Short mmCIF file of C-alpha atoms and ligand atoms in Angstrom, two decimals:
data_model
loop_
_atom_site.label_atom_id
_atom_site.label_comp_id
_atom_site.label_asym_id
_atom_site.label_seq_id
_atom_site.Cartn_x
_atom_site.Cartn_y
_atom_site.Cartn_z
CA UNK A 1 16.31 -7.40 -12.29
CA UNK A 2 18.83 -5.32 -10.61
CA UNK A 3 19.76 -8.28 -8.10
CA UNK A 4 20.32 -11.88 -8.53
CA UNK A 5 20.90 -14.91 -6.15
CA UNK A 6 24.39 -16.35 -6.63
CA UNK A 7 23.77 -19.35 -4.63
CA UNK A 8 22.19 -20.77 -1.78
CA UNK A 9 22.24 -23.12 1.00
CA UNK A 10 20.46 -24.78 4.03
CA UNK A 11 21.06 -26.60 7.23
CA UNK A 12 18.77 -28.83 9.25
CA UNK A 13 18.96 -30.14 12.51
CA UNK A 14 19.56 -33.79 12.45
CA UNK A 15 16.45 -34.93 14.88
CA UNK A 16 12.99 -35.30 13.15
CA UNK A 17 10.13 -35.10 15.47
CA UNK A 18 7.32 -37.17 13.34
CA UNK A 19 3.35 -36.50 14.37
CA UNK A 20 3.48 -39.38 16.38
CA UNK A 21 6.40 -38.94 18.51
CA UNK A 22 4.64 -35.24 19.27
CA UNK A 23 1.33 -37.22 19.88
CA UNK A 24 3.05 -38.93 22.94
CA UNK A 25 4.03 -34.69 24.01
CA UNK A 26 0.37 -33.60 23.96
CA UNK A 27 -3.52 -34.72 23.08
CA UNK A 28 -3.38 -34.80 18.88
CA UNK A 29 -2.56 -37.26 16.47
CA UNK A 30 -1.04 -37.82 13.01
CA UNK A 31 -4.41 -37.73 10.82
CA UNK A 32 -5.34 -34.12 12.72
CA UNK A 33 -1.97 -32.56 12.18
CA UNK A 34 -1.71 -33.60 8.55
CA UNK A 35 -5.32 -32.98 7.62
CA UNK A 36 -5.27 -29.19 9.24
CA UNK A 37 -1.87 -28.52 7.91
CA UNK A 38 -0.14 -30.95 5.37
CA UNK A 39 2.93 -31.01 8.17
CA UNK A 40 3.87 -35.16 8.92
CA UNK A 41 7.50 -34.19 10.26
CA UNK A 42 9.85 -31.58 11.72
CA UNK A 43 13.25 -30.81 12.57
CA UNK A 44 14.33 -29.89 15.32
CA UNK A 45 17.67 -28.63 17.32
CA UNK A 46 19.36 -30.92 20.07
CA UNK A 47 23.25 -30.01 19.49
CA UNK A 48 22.94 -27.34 16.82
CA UNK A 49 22.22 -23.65 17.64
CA UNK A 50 20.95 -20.59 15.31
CA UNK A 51 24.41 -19.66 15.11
CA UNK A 52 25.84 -23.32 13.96
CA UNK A 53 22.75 -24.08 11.63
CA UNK A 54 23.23 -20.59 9.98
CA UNK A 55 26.80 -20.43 9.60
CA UNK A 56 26.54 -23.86 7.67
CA UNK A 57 23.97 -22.41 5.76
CA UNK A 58 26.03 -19.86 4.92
CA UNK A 59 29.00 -22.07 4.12
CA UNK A 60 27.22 -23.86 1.70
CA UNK A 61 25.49 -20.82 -0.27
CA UNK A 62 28.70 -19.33 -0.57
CA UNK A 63 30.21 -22.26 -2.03
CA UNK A 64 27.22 -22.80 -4.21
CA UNK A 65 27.95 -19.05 -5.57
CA UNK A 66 31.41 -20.04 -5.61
CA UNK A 67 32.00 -16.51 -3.87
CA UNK A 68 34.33 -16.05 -0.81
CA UNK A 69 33.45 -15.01 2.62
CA UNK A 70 35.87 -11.89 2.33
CA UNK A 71 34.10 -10.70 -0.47
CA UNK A 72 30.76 -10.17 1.63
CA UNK A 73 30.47 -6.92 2.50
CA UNK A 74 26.65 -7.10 4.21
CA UNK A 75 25.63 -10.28 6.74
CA UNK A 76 21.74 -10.04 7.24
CA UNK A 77 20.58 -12.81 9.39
CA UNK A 78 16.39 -13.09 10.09
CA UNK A 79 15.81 -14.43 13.23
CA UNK A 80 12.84 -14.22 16.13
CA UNK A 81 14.57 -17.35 18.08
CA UNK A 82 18.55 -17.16 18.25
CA UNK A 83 19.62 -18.58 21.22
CA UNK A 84 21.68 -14.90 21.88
CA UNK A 85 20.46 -11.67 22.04
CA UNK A 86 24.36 -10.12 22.01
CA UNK A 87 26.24 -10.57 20.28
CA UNK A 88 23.79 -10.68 17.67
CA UNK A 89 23.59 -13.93 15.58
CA UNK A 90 24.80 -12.70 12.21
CA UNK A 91 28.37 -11.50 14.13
CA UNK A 92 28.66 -14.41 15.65
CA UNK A 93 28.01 -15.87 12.10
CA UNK A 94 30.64 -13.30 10.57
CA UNK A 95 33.42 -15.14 12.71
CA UNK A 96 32.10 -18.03 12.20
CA UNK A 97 32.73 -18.55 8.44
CA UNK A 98 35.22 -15.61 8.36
CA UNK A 99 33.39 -12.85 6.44
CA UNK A 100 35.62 -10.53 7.74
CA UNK A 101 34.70 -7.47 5.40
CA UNK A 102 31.16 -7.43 6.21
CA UNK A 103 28.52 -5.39 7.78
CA UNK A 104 26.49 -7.91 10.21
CA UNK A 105 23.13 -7.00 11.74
CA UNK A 106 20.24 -8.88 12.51
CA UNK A 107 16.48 -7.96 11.60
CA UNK A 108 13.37 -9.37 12.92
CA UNK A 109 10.27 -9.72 10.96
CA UNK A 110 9.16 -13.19 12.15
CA UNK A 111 7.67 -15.28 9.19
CA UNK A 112 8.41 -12.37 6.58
CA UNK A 113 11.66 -11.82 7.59
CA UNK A 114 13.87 -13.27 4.20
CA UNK A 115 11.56 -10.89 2.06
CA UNK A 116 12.63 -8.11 4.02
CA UNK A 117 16.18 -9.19 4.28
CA UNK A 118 16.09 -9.80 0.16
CA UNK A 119 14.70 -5.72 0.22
CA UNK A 120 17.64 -4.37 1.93
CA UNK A 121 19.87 -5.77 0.61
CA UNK A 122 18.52 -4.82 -2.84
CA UNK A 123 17.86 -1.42 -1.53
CA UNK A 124 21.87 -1.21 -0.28
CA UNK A 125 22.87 -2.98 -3.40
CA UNK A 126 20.75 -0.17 -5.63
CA UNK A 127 22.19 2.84 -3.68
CA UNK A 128 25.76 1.56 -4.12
CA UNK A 129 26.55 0.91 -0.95
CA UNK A 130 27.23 -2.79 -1.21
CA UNK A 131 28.14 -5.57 -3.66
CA UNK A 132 27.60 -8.69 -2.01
CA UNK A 133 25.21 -9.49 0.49
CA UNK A 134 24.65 -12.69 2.54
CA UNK A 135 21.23 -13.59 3.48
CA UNK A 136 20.04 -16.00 6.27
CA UNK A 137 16.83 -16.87 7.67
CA UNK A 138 17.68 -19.23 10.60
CA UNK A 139 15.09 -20.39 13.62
CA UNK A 140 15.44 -22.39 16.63
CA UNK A 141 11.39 -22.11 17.24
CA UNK A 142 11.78 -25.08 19.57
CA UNK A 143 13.37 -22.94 21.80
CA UNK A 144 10.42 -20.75 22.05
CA UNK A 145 7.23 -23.36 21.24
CA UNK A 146 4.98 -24.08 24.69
CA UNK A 147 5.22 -28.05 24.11
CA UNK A 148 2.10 -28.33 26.22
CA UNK A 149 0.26 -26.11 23.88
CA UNK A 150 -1.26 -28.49 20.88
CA UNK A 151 -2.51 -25.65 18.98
CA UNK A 152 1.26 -24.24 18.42
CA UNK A 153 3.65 -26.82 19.48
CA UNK A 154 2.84 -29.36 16.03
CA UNK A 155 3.49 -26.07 13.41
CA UNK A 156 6.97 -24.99 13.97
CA UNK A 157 10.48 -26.23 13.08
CA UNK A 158 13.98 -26.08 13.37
CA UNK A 159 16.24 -24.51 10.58
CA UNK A 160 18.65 -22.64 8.21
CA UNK A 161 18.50 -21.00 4.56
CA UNK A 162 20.73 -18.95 3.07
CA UNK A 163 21.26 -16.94 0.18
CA UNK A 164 23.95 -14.67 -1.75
CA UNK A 165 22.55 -12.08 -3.60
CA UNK A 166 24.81 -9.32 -5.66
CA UNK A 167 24.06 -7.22 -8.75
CA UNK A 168 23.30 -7.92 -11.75
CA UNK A 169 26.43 -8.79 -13.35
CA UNK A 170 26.03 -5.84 -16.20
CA UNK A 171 24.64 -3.32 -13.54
CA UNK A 172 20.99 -3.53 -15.21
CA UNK A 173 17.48 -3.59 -13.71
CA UNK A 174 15.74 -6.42 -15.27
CA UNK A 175 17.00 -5.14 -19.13
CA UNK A 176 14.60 -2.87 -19.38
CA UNK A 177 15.29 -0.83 -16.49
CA UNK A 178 11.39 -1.00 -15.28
CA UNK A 179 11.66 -2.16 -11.93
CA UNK A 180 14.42 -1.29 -9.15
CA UNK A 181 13.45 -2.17 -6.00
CA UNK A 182 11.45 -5.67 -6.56
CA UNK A 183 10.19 -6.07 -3.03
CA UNK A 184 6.84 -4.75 -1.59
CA UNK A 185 6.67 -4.98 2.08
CA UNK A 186 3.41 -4.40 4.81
CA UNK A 187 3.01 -4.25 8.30
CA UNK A 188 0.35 -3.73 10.82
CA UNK A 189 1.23 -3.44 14.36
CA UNK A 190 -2.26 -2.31 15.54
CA UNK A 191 -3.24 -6.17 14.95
CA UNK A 192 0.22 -7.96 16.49
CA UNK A 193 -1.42 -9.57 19.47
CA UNK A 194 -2.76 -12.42 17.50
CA UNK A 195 0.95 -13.93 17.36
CA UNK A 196 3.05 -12.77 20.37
CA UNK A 197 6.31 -14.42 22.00
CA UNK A 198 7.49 -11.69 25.05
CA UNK A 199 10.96 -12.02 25.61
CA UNK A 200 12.33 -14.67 27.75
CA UNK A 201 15.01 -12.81 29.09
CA UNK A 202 12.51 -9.82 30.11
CA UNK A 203 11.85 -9.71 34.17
CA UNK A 204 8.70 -8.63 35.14
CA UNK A 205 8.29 -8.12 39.42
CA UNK A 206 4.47 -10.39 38.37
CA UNK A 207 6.13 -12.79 36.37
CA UNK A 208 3.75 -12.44 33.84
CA UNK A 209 6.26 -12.38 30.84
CA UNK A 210 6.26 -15.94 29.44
CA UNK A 211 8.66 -16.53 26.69
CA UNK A 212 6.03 -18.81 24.91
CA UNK A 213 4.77 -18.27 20.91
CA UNK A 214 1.33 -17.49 21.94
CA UNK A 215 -1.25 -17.52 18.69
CA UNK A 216 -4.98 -17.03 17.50
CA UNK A 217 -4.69 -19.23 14.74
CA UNK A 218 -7.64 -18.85 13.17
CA UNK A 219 -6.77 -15.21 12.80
CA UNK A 220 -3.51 -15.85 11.26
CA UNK A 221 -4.74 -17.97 8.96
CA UNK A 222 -7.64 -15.89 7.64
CA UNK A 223 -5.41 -12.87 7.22
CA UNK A 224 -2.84 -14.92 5.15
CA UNK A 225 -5.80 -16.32 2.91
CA UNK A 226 -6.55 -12.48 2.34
CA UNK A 227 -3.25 -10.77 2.34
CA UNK A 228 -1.04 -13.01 0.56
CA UNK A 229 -2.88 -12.69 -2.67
CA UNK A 230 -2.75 -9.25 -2.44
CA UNK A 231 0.70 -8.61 -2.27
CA UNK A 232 1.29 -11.04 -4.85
CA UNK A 233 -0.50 -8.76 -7.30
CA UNK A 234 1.10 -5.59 -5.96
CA UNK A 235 4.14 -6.86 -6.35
CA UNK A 236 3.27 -8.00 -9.71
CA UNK A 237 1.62 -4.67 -11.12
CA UNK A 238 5.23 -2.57 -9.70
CA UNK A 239 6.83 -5.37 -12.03
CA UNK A 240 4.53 -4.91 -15.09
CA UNK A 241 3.99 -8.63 -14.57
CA UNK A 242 0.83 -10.86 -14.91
CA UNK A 243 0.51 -13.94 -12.93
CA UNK A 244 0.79 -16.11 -15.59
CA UNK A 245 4.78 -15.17 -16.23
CA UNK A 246 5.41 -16.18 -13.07
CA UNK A 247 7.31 -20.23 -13.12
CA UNK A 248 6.99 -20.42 -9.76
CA UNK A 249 5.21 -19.11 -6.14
CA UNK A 250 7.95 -20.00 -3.16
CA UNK A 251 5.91 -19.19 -0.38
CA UNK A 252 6.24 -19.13 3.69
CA UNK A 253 5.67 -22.47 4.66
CA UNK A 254 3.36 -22.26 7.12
CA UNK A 255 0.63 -24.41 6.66
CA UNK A 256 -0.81 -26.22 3.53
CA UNK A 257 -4.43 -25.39 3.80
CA UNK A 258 -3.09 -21.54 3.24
CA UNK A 259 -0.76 -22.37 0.37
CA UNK A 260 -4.06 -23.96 -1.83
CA UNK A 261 -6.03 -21.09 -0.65
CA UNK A 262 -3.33 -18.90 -1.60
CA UNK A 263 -3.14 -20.42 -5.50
CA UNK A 264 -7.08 -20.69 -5.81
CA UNK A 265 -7.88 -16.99 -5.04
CA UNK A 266 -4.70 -15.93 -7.93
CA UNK A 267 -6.44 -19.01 -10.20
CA UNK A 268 -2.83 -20.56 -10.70
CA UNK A 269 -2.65 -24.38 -10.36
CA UNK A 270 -1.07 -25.33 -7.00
CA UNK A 271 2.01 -27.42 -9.28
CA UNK A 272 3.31 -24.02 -9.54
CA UNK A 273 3.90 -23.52 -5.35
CA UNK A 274 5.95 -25.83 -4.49
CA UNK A 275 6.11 -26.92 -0.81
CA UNK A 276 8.08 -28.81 1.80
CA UNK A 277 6.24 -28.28 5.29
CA UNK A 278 5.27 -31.91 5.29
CA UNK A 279 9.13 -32.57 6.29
CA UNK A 280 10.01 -29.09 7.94
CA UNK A 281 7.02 -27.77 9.27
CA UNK A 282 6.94 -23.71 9.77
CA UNK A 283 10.10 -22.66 10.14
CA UNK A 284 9.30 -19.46 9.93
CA UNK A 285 11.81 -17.06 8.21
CA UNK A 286 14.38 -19.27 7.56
CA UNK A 287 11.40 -21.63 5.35
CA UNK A 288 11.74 -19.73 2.42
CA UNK A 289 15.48 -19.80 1.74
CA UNK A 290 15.50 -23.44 2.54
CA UNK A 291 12.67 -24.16 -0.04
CA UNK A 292 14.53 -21.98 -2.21
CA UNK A 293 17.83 -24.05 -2.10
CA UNK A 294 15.93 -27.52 -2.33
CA UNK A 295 14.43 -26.55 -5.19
CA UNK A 296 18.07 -24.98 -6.39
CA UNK A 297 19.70 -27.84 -5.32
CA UNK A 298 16.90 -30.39 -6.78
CA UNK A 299 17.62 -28.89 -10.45
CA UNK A 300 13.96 -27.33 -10.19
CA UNK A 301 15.44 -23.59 -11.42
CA UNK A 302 15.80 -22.80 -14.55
CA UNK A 303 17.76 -19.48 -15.49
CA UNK A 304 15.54 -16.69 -16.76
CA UNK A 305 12.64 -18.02 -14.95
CA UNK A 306 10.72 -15.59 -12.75
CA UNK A 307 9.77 -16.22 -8.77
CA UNK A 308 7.99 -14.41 -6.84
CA UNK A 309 8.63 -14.76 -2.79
CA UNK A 310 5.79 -14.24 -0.34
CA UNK A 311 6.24 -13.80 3.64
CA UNK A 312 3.69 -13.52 5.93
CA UNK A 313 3.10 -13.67 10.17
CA UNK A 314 3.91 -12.10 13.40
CA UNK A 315 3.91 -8.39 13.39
CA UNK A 316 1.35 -8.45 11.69
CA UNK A 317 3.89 -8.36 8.60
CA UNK A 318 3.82 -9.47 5.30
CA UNK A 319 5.34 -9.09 2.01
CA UNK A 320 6.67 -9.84 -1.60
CA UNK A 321 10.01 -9.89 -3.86
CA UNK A 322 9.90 -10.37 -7.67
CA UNK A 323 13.17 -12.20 -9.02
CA UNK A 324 14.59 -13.71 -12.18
CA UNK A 325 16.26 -16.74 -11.19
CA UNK A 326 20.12 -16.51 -12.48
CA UNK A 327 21.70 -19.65 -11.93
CA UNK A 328 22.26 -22.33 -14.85
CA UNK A 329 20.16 -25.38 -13.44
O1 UT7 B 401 3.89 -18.31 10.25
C1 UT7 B 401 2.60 -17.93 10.65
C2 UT7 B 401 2.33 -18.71 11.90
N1 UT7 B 401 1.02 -19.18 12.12
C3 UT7 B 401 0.25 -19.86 11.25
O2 UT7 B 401 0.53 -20.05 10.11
C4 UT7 B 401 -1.03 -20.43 11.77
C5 UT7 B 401 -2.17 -20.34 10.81
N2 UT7 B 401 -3.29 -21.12 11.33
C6 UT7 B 401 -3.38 -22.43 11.19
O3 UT7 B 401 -2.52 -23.05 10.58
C7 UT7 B 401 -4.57 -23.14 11.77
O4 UT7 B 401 -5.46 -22.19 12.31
C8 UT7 B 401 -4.20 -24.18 12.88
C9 UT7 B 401 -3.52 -25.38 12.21
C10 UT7 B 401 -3.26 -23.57 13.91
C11 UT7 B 401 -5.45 -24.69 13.57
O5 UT7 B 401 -6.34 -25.23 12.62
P1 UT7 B 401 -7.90 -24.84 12.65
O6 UT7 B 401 -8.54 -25.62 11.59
O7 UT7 B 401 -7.96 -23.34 12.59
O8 UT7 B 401 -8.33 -25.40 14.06
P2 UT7 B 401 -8.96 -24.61 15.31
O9 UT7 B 401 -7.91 -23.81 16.01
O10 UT7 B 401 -10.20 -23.92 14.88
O11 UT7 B 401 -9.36 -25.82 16.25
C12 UT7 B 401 -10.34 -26.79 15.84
C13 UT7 B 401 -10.43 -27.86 16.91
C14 UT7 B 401 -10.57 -27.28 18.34
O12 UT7 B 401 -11.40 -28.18 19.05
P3 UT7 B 401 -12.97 -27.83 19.29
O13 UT7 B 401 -12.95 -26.51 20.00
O14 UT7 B 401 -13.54 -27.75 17.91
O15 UT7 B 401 -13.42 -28.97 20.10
C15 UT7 B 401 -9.16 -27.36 18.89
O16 UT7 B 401 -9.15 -27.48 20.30
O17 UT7 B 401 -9.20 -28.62 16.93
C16 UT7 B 401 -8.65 -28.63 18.26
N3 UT7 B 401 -7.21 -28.68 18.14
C17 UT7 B 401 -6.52 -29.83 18.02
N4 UT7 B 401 -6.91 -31.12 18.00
C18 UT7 B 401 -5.95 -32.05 17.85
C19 UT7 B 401 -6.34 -27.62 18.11
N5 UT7 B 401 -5.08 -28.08 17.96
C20 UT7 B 401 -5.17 -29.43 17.92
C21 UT7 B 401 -4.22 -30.46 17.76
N6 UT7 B 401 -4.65 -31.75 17.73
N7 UT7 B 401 -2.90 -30.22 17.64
#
């Protein structure tokens, strides 16, 4: 495929909140949270900030793709929960870890975010106008969770991911030249209330703007259970693809329940979706790129084999890339 990840890297807070410790925060209890969502354990910020989590991130993907922060020329960081509005987070990650010749914006596509991130930068990549792109998913949820609200407070998580992605060292699209863009991406805003956060910053003369992840889970999770399997396929039909040639399914991480349903509606055995909520929780866009580096980082890759990336939540958004992984594991 036209682009390839070079290397990644995470970073997670050094505090882990475990079910019980959040038991003594509001009415629920280990044996609830992990039956109703596979999540024991999360992570979450004291000291470290989007900004510091990300930049390390970044640090350590570039090292893993043994590239240099000068030869970055595009910074996209995914973020719904930065602790800064401006400067945006991926400038203040740009002087951070000195990737001086790069284009920094951020994007926001809560939970689907690093799939859209991983399009643009292919779609930049394609049209020539860049070479090497830095990609970071990074969330400081805790900074926007209600902790008196059980039914979000236990779900989200505190972290980084990052990834370098460049072209294909010989310039082609997958060999065969039969798929360029490998990304398909959806969005609905007509159904966005069902996962709002209004803007903490934002004055209202009522006071009714509340800065709080506010959710209808039961919605969420129904249209995940639909949509993800959808977009799976789509994304597999644009890459002349069949389920079974996919190695591996790195999904959002947002609960475990919608993973199995997830791998039961494509009939693929759930040992091919790896997961690591049960220590992270949802961490929303940044889960993906950390999954993505554990699984890098645990030897789990194997060049040549194909991975397909799923995103799905607020907006409503949702989405999929199609990659061949690239690095010798
Ligand atoms: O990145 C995308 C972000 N969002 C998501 O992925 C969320 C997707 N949705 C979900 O993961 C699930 O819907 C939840 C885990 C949020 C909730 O699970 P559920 O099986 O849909 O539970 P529910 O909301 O239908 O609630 C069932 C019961 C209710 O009690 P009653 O009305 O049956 O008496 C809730 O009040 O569980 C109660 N409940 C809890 N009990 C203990 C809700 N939250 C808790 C809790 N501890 N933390």
């Amino acid at each position: 495929m036209f682009v390839k990840i070079k290397g990644t890297g995470s970073c997670l807070p050094e505090k882990v909140l475990d079910n019980f410790e959040i038991s003594q925060l509001v009415d629920t209890n280990d044996e609830w949270i992990q039956s109703r969502t596979g999540i024991k354990s999360r992570h979450i910020a004291r000291e470290e900030t989007a900004v510091s989590m990300a930049a390390k991130a970044a640090k350590r993907a570039l090292e893993d793709a043994q590239v240099a922060a000068e030869e970055i020329d595009l910074l996209i960081v995914s973020s719904v929960s930065s602790e800064q509005l401006l400067p945006c987070t991926a400038c203040s990650v740009q002087k951070e870890i000195g990737a001086v010749n790069a284009a920094a914006f951020d994007l926001n596509a809560a939970c689907s975010g690093f799939i859209v991130a991983y399009q643009m930068a292919a779609g930049q990549i394609k049209a020539g106008l860049s070479k090497k792109a830095l990609l970071i998913g990074v969330e400081c949820l805790s900074n926007i969770v209600n902790w008196e609200d059980r039914g979000t407070c236990i779900l989200f998580g505190d972290g980084a991911g990052a990834a370098v992605v460049s072209a294909d060292e010989d310039g082609n699209i997958d060999g065969r030249g039969n798929i360029e863009i490998p990304s398909v991406l959806h969005s609905d805003g007509s159904r966005g209330e069902v996962l709002t956060c209004q803007n903490p910053t934002g004055k209202r003369a009522d006071g009714s703007l509340k800065g709080y992840v506010a959710m209808d889970g039961r919605e969420i999770y129904k249209f995940a259970a639909r949509q993800v399997p959808v977009v799976v396929k789509e994304i597999l039909e644009k890459a002349g693809k069949s389920v079974e040639e996919v190695d591996l399914f790195v999904l959002h991480q947002a609960n475990a329940r919608i993973v199995d349903a997830v791998a039961r509606r494509l009939h693929i055995g759930i040992e091919k979706f790896p997961m690591n909520l049960q220590e992270y929780g949802n961490t929303s866009s940044a889960s993906v790129p950390i999954l993505l580096n554990e699984l890098n980082r645990n030897g789990l890759l194997k060049k040549g084999q194909k991975l397909v990336l799923a995103g799905f939540g607020a907006g409503l958004s949702w989405g999929a890339d199609i990659l061949e992984w690239d690095i010798k594991g």
